[in-house]
XYZ file of C-alpha atoms in Angstrom:
583
model
C -49.827 -67.890 -94.287
C -52.094 -70.867 -95.005
C -49.287 -73.313 -94.151
C -48.648 -71.312 -90.973
C -52.261 -71.766 -89.857
C -52.090 -75.499 -90.638
C -48.926 -75.748 -88.563
C -50.647 -74.034 -85.662
C -53.595 -76.450 -85.938
C -51.175 -79.387 -85.806
C -49.548 -77.903 -82.707
C -52.948 -77.600 -81.030
C -53.632 -81.283 -81.731
C -50.217 -82.305 -80.393
C -50.685 -80.227 -77.226
C -54.135 -81.677 -76.562
C -52.801 -85.222 -76.972
C -49.801 -84.475 -74.719
C -52.176 -83.130 -72.058
C -54.172 -86.380 -72.263
C -50.952 -88.371 -71.839
C -50.025 -86.231 -68.820
C -53.365 -87.042 -67.187
C -52.802 -90.720 -67.780
C -49.277 -90.590 -66.305
C -50.169 -88.527 -63.205
C -51.896 -90.601 -60.555
C -51.918 -88.096 -57.686
C -50.819 -84.579 -56.731
C -47.264 -85.580 -55.819
C -46.615 -87.186 -59.239
C -47.195 -83.970 -61.246
C -44.270 -82.826 -63.407
C -44.274 -79.073 -62.671
C -41.577 -78.217 -65.211
C -43.688 -79.816 -67.948
C -46.773 -77.896 -66.775
C -44.933 -74.563 -66.805
C -43.552 -75.229 -70.288
C -46.960 -76.164 -71.740
C -48.716 -73.127 -70.278
C -45.927 -70.742 -71.312
C -46.067 -72.020 -74.912
C -49.821 -71.456 -75.090
C -49.508 -67.974 -73.571
C -46.852 -66.998 -76.120
C -49.079 -68.165 -78.968
C -52.021 -66.218 -77.554
C -49.843 -63.081 -77.347
C -48.582 -63.568 -80.908
C -52.063 -63.886 -82.435
C -53.362 -61.011 -80.311
C -50.637 -58.815 -81.748
C -51.841 -59.825 -85.231
C -55.452 -59.062 -84.158
C -56.677 -62.559 -85.068
C -59.516 -62.868 -82.548
C -60.693 -66.248 -83.814
C -57.300 -67.855 -83.246
C -56.931 -66.169 -79.837
C -60.283 -67.503 -78.706
C -59.396 -71.029 -79.804
C -56.085 -70.926 -77.926
C -57.765 -69.545 -74.804
C -60.190 -72.464 -74.897
C -57.272 -74.885 -75.247
C -55.394 -73.349 -72.292
C -58.368 -73.257 -69.918
C -59.113 -76.918 -70.685
C -55.510 -78.139 -70.381
C -54.408 -80.364 -67.527
C -51.157 -78.407 -67.017
C -52.957 -75.071 -66.542
C -55.432 -76.606 -64.088
C -52.565 -77.981 -61.988
C -50.800 -74.621 -61.915
C -54.040 -72.815 -61.030
C -54.663 -75.093 -58.047
C -51.014 -74.778 -56.988
C -51.217 -70.983 -57.041
C -54.428 -70.901 -55.000
C -53.191 -73.451 -52.460
C -49.839 -71.734 -51.838
C -50.587 -67.986 -51.874
C -50.944 -65.817 -48.757
C -54.692 -66.393 -48.401
C -54.733 -70.157 -48.873
C -55.818 -70.713 -45.260
C -58.756 -68.291 -45.526
C -61.924 -70.116 -46.584
C -64.796 -68.773 -48.660
C -68.503 -69.024 -47.948
C -68.392 -72.836 -48.061
C -65.676 -73.106 -45.400
C -63.525 -75.440 -47.536
C -59.727 -75.135 -47.444
C -57.358 -77.283 -49.518
C -54.950 -78.661 -46.929
C -53.941 -82.091 -48.228
C -52.584 -83.374 -51.577
C -55.783 -85.366 -52.010
C -57.905 -82.202 -51.770
C -55.722 -80.482 -54.365
C -55.899 -83.446 -56.749
C -59.692 -83.567 -56.470
C -59.830 -79.833 -57.146
C -57.794 -80.292 -60.346
C -60.266 -82.891 -61.628
C -63.269 -80.689 -60.747
C -62.199 -77.606 -62.746
C -64.633 -78.046 -65.638
C -66.673 -75.456 -67.474
C -69.690 -77.725 -67.857
C -71.925 -77.447 -64.822
C -69.797 -74.752 -63.193
C -71.662 -72.331 -60.937
C -69.880 -69.874 -58.696
C -70.838 -69.417 -55.049
C -71.486 -66.028 -53.388
C -68.552 -64.104 -51.958
C -67.779 -63.829 -48.260
C -67.653 -60.132 -47.391
C -64.978 -58.980 -44.947
C -63.476 -55.549 -44.215
C -59.879 -54.453 -43.787
C -58.516 -51.108 -42.616
C -57.207 -48.683 -45.236
C -53.788 -47.054 -44.983
C -55.187 -44.152 -42.939
C -56.268 -46.599 -40.219
C -59.795 -45.145 -40.028
C -61.833 -46.170 -43.066
C -62.465 -49.773 -44.012
C -62.113 -51.401 -47.425
C -64.584 -54.169 -48.414
C -63.164 -57.433 -49.720
C -65.056 -60.267 -51.377
C -63.509 -63.684 -50.777
C -64.469 -66.381 -53.320
C -64.530 -70.039 -52.381
C -61.531 -72.213 -53.281
C -63.009 -73.578 -56.507
C -63.908 -70.092 -57.735
C -60.370 -68.897 -56.932
C -58.910 -71.786 -58.922
C -61.213 -71.051 -61.873
C -60.199 -67.375 -61.771
C -56.512 -68.311 -61.685
C -57.061 -70.664 -64.638
C -58.824 -68.108 -66.842
C -56.444 -65.317 -65.808
C -53.595 -67.327 -67.368
C -55.409 -67.098 -70.705
C -56.357 -63.428 -70.231
C -52.978 -62.070 -69.108
C -51.191 -62.291 -72.523
C -54.045 -60.332 -74.138
C -53.895 -57.718 -71.389
C -50.124 -57.339 -71.830
C -50.362 -56.895 -75.590
C -52.932 -54.078 -75.246
C -51.669 -52.442 -72.037
C -50.565 -48.822 -71.774
C -46.799 -48.542 -71.822
C -46.747 -46.450 -68.638
C -49.061 -48.694 -66.638
C -47.142 -50.413 -63.835
C -49.663 -51.906 -61.406
C -50.449 -55.653 -61.206
C -48.341 -56.483 -64.262
C -45.507 -59.040 -64.509
C -41.944 -57.701 -64.224
C -43.202 -54.214 -63.229
C -43.609 -52.455 -59.915
C -43.863 -49.203 -58.010
C -40.162 -48.414 -58.458
C -40.651 -48.320 -62.246
C -43.539 -45.856 -61.914
C -41.517 -43.589 -59.593
C -38.508 -43.697 -61.916
C -40.726 -42.717 -64.859
C -41.933 -39.679 -62.907
C -38.325 -38.751 -62.119
C -37.389 -38.942 -65.810
C -40.364 -36.772 -66.755
C -39.919 -34.097 -64.073
C -36.194 -33.800 -63.356
C -34.999 -31.705 -66.314
C -35.172 -27.906 -66.680
C -37.644 -28.095 -69.552
C -39.981 -30.523 -67.782
C -43.618 -29.665 -67.230
C -44.459 -28.145 -63.849
C -48.129 -28.944 -63.206
C -49.362 -32.283 -61.913
C -52.858 -33.774 -61.928
C -53.158 -36.331 -59.121
C -55.979 -38.649 -60.120
C -57.835 -41.194 -58.030
C -60.818 -43.202 -59.245
C -63.664 -43.445 -56.753
C -64.267 -47.066 -55.646
C -62.788 -48.356 -58.896
C -63.183 -52.101 -58.317
C -66.672 -51.737 -56.852
C -68.286 -49.563 -59.563
C -67.070 -50.929 -62.926
C -69.969 -51.479 -65.328
C -70.802 -55.169 -65.828
C -72.140 -54.482 -69.313
C -68.840 -52.919 -70.375
C -66.842 -55.835 -68.960
C -69.003 -58.467 -70.673
C -68.830 -56.629 -73.997
C -65.094 -55.835 -74.043
C -63.155 -58.374 -71.943
C -62.154 -61.246 -74.305
C -62.809 -64.349 -72.232
C -65.491 -66.991 -71.700
C -68.679 -64.946 -71.144
C -70.454 -67.734 -69.283
C -67.696 -68.048 -66.684
C -67.187 -64.273 -66.478
C -70.873 -63.584 -65.836
C -70.832 -66.196 -63.062
C -68.137 -64.231 -61.214
C -69.744 -60.837 -61.734
C -73.289 -61.855 -60.712
C -72.411 -64.201 -57.833
C -73.445 -61.761 -55.054
C -71.980 -61.595 -51.554
C -72.998 -62.719 -48.079
C -72.737 -60.378 -45.105
C -74.208 -61.007 -41.639
C -76.016 -64.069 -42.962
C -77.813 -62.186 -45.753
C -77.314 -62.510 -49.518
C -76.835 -59.258 -51.460
C -76.729 -58.985 -55.268
C -73.752 -57.565 -57.197
C -75.055 -55.409 -60.039
C -71.739 -53.710 -60.796
C -68.053 -53.941 -59.951
C -65.526 -56.748 -59.776
C -64.721 -58.038 -56.264
C -61.502 -57.014 -54.541
C -60.015 -60.267 -53.364
C -60.546 -62.193 -56.598
C -57.482 -63.261 -58.566
C -58.907 -62.048 -61.871
C -59.929 -58.593 -60.623
C -56.544 -56.805 -61.052
C -56.169 -57.988 -64.666
C -59.759 -57.056 -65.531
C -59.387 -53.630 -63.895
C -56.183 -52.982 -65.871
C -57.964 -53.832 -69.138
C -60.829 -51.496 -68.182
C -58.456 -48.575 -67.570
C -56.131 -49.146 -70.522
C -56.200 -46.815 -73.586
C -56.236 -43.615 -71.431
C -52.598 -43.035 -72.338
C -53.330 -43.483 -76.040
C -56.244 -41.045 -75.986
C -54.171 -38.371 -74.254
C -51.157 -39.010 -76.451
C -53.026 -38.787 -79.738
C -54.276 -35.338 -78.800
C -51.311 -33.828 -76.977
C -48.314 -35.797 -78.269
C -46.284 -38.917 -77.492
C -49.070 -41.095 -78.848
C -48.537 -44.825 -79.273
C -49.402 -45.499 -82.907
C -48.718 -48.754 -84.747
C -46.590 -50.055 -81.906
C -44.311 -47.022 -81.576
C -44.344 -43.523 -80.157
C -44.811 -40.913 -82.858
C -44.342 -37.154 -83.127
C -43.376 -35.172 -80.052
C -45.403 -31.971 -79.870
C -44.657 -28.722 -78.073
C -46.836 -29.473 -75.050
C -46.736 -33.256 -74.524
C -48.648 -34.804 -71.633
C -47.006 -37.480 -69.486
C -49.366 -40.125 -68.084
C -48.283 -42.652 -65.417
C -50.704 -45.128 -63.835
C -50.431 -47.689 -61.067
C -53.688 -49.668 -60.692
C -56.434 -47.041 -60.133
C -54.027 -44.243 -59.093
C -52.560 -42.110 -61.864
C -50.578 -38.923 -62.426
C -50.819 -36.597 -65.441
C -48.060 -34.007 -65.988
C -48.704 -30.959 -68.197
C -47.288 -27.552 -69.034
C -50.113 -25.411 -67.605
C -52.871 -25.756 -65.066
C -55.473 -24.736 -67.650
C -54.600 -27.614 -70.004
C -54.956 -30.169 -67.220
C -58.130 -28.658 -65.789
C -60.008 -27.755 -68.969
C -58.868 -30.390 -71.464
C -57.243 -33.435 -69.849
C -59.592 -33.869 -66.894
C -62.837 -33.710 -68.968
C -61.345 -36.250 -71.388
C -60.562 -38.667 -68.531
C -63.989 -38.121 -66.956
C -65.712 -38.960 -70.234
C -63.532 -42.057 -70.643
C -64.407 -43.260 -67.130
C -68.118 -42.489 -67.488
C -68.421 -45.040 -70.319
C -67.153 -47.663 -67.868
C -69.376 -46.610 -64.962
C -66.561 -44.864 -63.077
C -65.814 -41.348 -61.868
C -62.970 -39.401 -60.312
C -62.839 -38.901 -56.560
C -63.472 -35.219 -55.796
C -61.509 -35.267 -52.540
C -58.396 -37.069 -53.821
C -58.177 -35.627 -57.351
C -56.320 -32.309 -57.398
C -53.887 -30.227 -59.438
C -50.645 -29.121 -57.787
C -47.388 -27.441 -58.789
C -44.208 -29.470 -58.673
C -42.665 -26.947 -56.230
C -45.420 -27.819 -53.742
C -44.853 -31.529 -54.293
C -47.248 -34.457 -54.276
C -47.438 -37.951 -52.778
C -47.596 -41.000 -55.021
C -47.236 -44.660 -53.996
C -45.978 -43.759 -50.520
C -43.296 -41.354 -51.757
C -43.132 -37.578 -52.039
C -42.095 -36.038 -55.361
C -41.041 -32.411 -55.167
C -38.706 -29.966 -56.915
C -36.661 -27.843 -54.484
C -35.124 -24.399 -55.076
C -31.458 -24.447 -54.021
C -29.438 -21.418 -52.805
C -27.635 -20.950 -56.122
C -30.962 -20.755 -57.978
C -30.785 -24.299 -59.347
C -33.893 -26.455 -59.093
C -33.472 -30.072 -58.069
C -36.076 -32.845 -58.025
C -35.956 -35.048 -54.929
C -38.104 -38.097 -54.260
C -38.346 -39.114 -50.606
C -40.575 -41.337 -48.468
C -43.745 -39.362 -47.747
C -44.493 -38.116 -44.231
C -47.743 -40.073 -44.163
C -45.952 -43.285 -45.105
C -43.257 -42.740 -42.453
C -45.884 -42.043 -39.805
C -47.874 -45.151 -40.729
C -44.749 -47.325 -40.605
C -43.579 -46.013 -37.214
C -47.109 -46.367 -35.814
C -47.168 -50.049 -36.791
C -43.716 -50.595 -35.237
C -44.717 -48.894 -31.964
C -47.947 -50.894 -31.896
C -46.030 -54.179 -32.114
C -43.596 -53.119 -29.381
C -46.364 -51.943 -27.032
C -48.576 -54.979 -27.569
C -45.765 -57.528 -27.094
C -44.700 -56.594 -23.580
C -44.268 -60.117 -22.228
C -42.414 -61.886 -25.069
C -38.667 -62.390 -25.099
C -36.163 -60.158 -26.818
C -35.402 -62.673 -29.591
C -39.097 -63.093 -30.439
C -39.569 -59.316 -30.607
C -36.606 -59.006 -32.973
C -38.064 -61.682 -35.246
C -41.326 -59.725 -35.394
C -39.661 -56.379 -36.172
C -36.952 -57.368 -38.657
C -39.259 -58.330 -41.575
C -41.174 -55.056 -41.141
C -38.041 -52.915 -41.068
C -36.395 -54.716 -43.995
C -39.540 -54.609 -46.116
C -40.072 -50.871 -45.597
C -36.432 -49.926 -46.167
C -36.085 -52.108 -49.281
C -39.177 -50.431 -50.710
C -37.695 -46.931 -50.241
C -34.005 -47.651 -50.845
C -34.112 -46.514 -54.497
C -34.932 -42.865 -53.595
C -33.392 -40.130 -51.409
C -33.889 -41.734 -48.006
C -30.556 -41.986 -46.111
C -31.380 -39.238 -43.590
C -34.906 -40.568 -43.139
C -33.556 -44.066 -42.445
C -31.361 -42.656 -39.670
C -34.323 -40.753 -38.196
C -36.445 -43.924 -38.302
C -33.694 -45.842 -36.452
C -33.745 -43.197 -33.725
C -37.522 -43.471 -33.257
C -37.361 -47.278 -33.136
C -34.580 -47.061 -30.530
C -36.751 -44.794 -28.350
C -39.634 -47.276 -28.475
C -37.314 -50.196 -27.656
C -35.759 -48.322 -24.722
C -39.202 -47.687 -23.242
C -40.010 -51.388 -23.745
C -36.800 -52.391 -21.929
C -37.279 -49.978 -19.007
C -40.906 -51.055 -18.531
C -39.824 -54.679 -18.138
C -37.398 -53.873 -15.279
C -38.758 -50.973 -13.197
C -36.400 -51.778 -10.289
C -33.189 -51.922 -12.334
C -30.818 -49.110 -13.229
C -30.235 -47.785 -16.726
C -26.714 -49.257 -16.945
C -27.967 -52.731 -16.113
C -30.789 -52.433 -18.672
C -28.342 -51.204 -21.304
C -25.955 -54.116 -20.728
C -28.889 -56.563 -20.762
C -30.517 -55.526 -24.052
C -28.096 -53.278 -25.958
C -24.586 -54.287 -27.013
C -21.563 -53.048 -28.939
C -20.419 -54.393 -32.333
C -16.984 -53.035 -33.277
C -17.379 -49.206 -33.229
C -21.168 -49.171 -33.062
C -22.923 -49.195 -29.702
C -26.535 -49.486 -28.547
C -27.390 -52.406 -30.822
C -30.542 -54.271 -29.799
C -29.253 -57.862 -29.738
C -30.468 -60.992 -27.963
C -27.677 -62.972 -26.274
C -28.129 -66.203 -24.383
C -25.704 -65.773 -21.478
C -26.446 -69.230 -20.058
C -24.875 -70.990 -23.066
C -21.611 -69.153 -23.335
C -22.759 -65.764 -24.656
C -24.382 -67.206 -27.771
C -25.984 -64.564 -30.015
C -29.560 -65.460 -30.921
C -30.654 -62.540 -33.111
C -29.875 -58.894 -33.901
C -32.251 -56.085 -34.824
C -31.456 -54.701 -38.259
C -30.893 -50.974 -38.772
C -32.763 -49.139 -41.495
C -29.649 -47.038 -42.112
C -27.604 -50.198 -42.785
C -29.561 -50.855 -46.006
C -27.563 -49.327 -48.899
C -29.204 -46.932 -51.361
C -29.512 -48.636 -54.757
C -30.898 -46.706 -57.720
C -33.540 -48.566 -59.694
C -33.261 -49.065 -63.458
C -36.666 -48.545 -65.050
C -38.055 -51.236 -67.297
C -38.362 -50.469 -71.001
C -41.904 -49.202 -71.402
C -42.696 -51.473 -74.370
C -41.081 -54.618 -72.887
C -43.328 -57.561 -72.004
C -42.396 -61.104 -70.894
C -44.717 -62.526 -73.579
C -42.519 -61.175 -76.380
C -39.634 -63.599 -77.199
C -37.478 -60.723 -78.477
C -37.186 -59.396 -74.884
C -36.127 -62.689 -73.298
C -32.438 -61.735 -73.112
C -33.407 -58.297 -71.753
C -35.356 -59.803 -68.837
C -32.505 -62.205 -68.117
C -30.130 -59.264 -67.791
C -32.601 -57.474 -65.484
C -32.859 -60.575 -63.302
C -29.072 -60.787 -63.180
C -28.890 -57.122 -62.140
C -31.492 -57.657 -59.400
C -29.480 -60.547 -57.984
C -26.535 -58.206 -57.472
C -28.633 -56.192 -54.995
C -30.593 -59.068 -53.478
C -29.423 -61.244 -50.597
C -30.818 -64.512 -51.951
C -29.573 -63.626 -55.440
C -26.058 -62.974 -54.113
C -26.049 -66.412 -52.472
C -27.014 -68.036 -55.781
C -24.308 -66.092 -57.654
C -21.711 -67.096 -55.046
C -22.715 -70.744 -55.456
C -22.241 -70.421 -59.233
C -18.850 -68.731 -58.734
C -17.629 -71.526 -56.451
C -18.925 -74.246 -58.775
C -17.007 -72.680 -61.694
C -13.932 -72.167 -59.436
C -14.064 -68.431 -60.122
C -13.549 -68.713 -63.892
C -15.724 -67.927 -66.899
C -16.559 -71.165 -68.806
C -16.312 -69.325 -72.157
C -12.902 -67.597 -71.957
C -11.532 -69.473 -68.881
C -10.473 -66.169 -67.286
C -11.192 -65.079 -63.733
C -14.591 -63.580 -62.860
C -14.123 -60.640 -60.475
C -15.943 -57.462 -59.473
C -13.654 -55.457 -61.727
C -14.326 -57.649 -64.768
C -18.063 -57.591 -63.969
C -20.317 -60.565 -64.632
C -23.731 -61.621 -65.877
C -25.875 -64.709 -65.275
C -26.571 -66.718 -68.423
C -29.544 -69.075 -68.828
C -28.667 -72.099 -70.976
C -32.365 -72.787 -71.514
C -34.547 -69.678 -71.490
C -37.662 -69.398 -69.364
C -39.797 -69.234 -72.503
C -38.415 -72.674 -73.381
C -39.187 -74.082 -69.946
C -35.855 -73.247 -68.292
C -35.701 -72.541 -64.565
C -33.519 -70.595 -62.124
C -31.844 -73.752 -60.829
C -28.045 -73.791 -60.740
C -27.833 -76.565 -63.355
C -29.395 -74.189 -65.907
C -27.181 -71.194 -65.068
C -23.630 -70.058 -65.689
C -21.659 -67.013 -64.601
C -20.082 -65.256 -67.610
C -18.322 -62.029 -68.468
C -20.691 -59.566 -70.215
C -18.556 -59.692 -73.392
C -18.688 -63.509 -73.367
C -22.484 -63.529 -73.065
C -22.967 -61.482 -76.248
C -24.516 -63.255 -79.184
C -27.235 -65.865 -79.324
C -25.291 -68.918 -78.111
C -21.912 -68.457 -76.397
C -19.411 -71.251 -77.046
C -18.508 -72.922 -73.784
C -14.998 -74.314 -73.371
C -14.407 -77.589 -71.555
C -11.138 -77.176 -69.611
C -8.469 -79.832 -70.137
C -8.045 -82.112 -67.163
C -5.005 -84.428 -67.047
C -5.532 -88.107 -66.379
C -5.075 -89.105 -62.793
């Protein structure tokens, strides 16, 4: 072990010297080697995760310091802040990074010494119900970059200590995994029947600062700057005595670390506890806990167990962190009555033959919200052309249908198409009050093969050239989601092949992924480079990464090959170079 520590010290020295060389080589923003930056940061994150698993806090702290002071991490932090969705929204100082020179200056200014965060700019956005407003605190650009930098060093620690059934704001996890876990826990005959729907009241705004400073393993000086920065509203400065601001890049990771361990506490008492890295004894009345951000679901055998034992335990856990359950949103329901979670309704139905069947569908509230937003766009855009309207609606329709395509939603997709058609017909008739219905139909709606009434923009002046076509929700195929292994994390090298296979599976159901696979198939002339046999749908296929992402490999075609699943088995498949006769 002593030699192992010495080796790690030597690696730290080599990395620090390589970072210094990188600074000397890079003269401006456009000369940065992004592949080198990704590789350096990934190596440090893997080492942080390894030592965190061994519970060596001293080594973890040293590696965090090395990552937050590295040139590669600073470049990636600035890149993330300058290219995300809110990069054009300024903070209280009004500064936006728009040019490569601004980004390069920001990289050089990310230093701990002399750092002082500015107050947040308070704005409000509407909640999903369209009535209440949610407060957001927008940091300035430098504070966002500092949060992105320190989050890189905090994320591996969070992943190593996270609850296995926590799916919100975590890499390689999403809402579909949480829904699939609920299906697995409720679908069988012997499944528990009672559900505790939990919602934490103003979770991000009420977390105790003392608890965060005492338990979140990161630079306390920088962390306290974020927590105590205050916010500006209507020209006045208000203090922040508790909570972590919604809108900050570090807030989701910190909130996850605050809420972790609930699953362990419940499991140790009722069964399915995670002990020493594995799930232990299954008891007679196990409790299933699934959490996504600050929304969670607890499934138990009886109402009394959830109400008298589980809920007081969760309330006590939250009280230590300055939080409490929302009285209006927290309730206990039976699975036959159903409940809404993450925009979908989970309910067990009684069929005619006496068999019970669990069905998960898009919730009525979610459908209503989606159709309201579609009708609002159509009503507000009365004067724009048909092609422009289609370009506004298509991303909305595709996004909503792709979100719900892994559950029972075929009939709902058809009903949604009907409602969208009604709104578009009203839009078309309003534009031509003096024209007949046949003329309007021929102007805006067309036939494709056997399907009629398709909203399609055609430029008749240039030889009937099709400009754009509105997509149908019912045209999106239903694809069942495969849940992620609950203990899998991208910071564990033993799961690298597993995540590659998941990425390959996603590409089969993704439009951009299919294009990349087709490009690989054409480049290999339809043959597997290992066995030199044809790659077809019947033989199945898998994408193989020659250089893994943990080693700095990318998703570029030069690093990928299309193989048969049997040929991809093993650590390193042997590629065959086909014989080519001399010309």
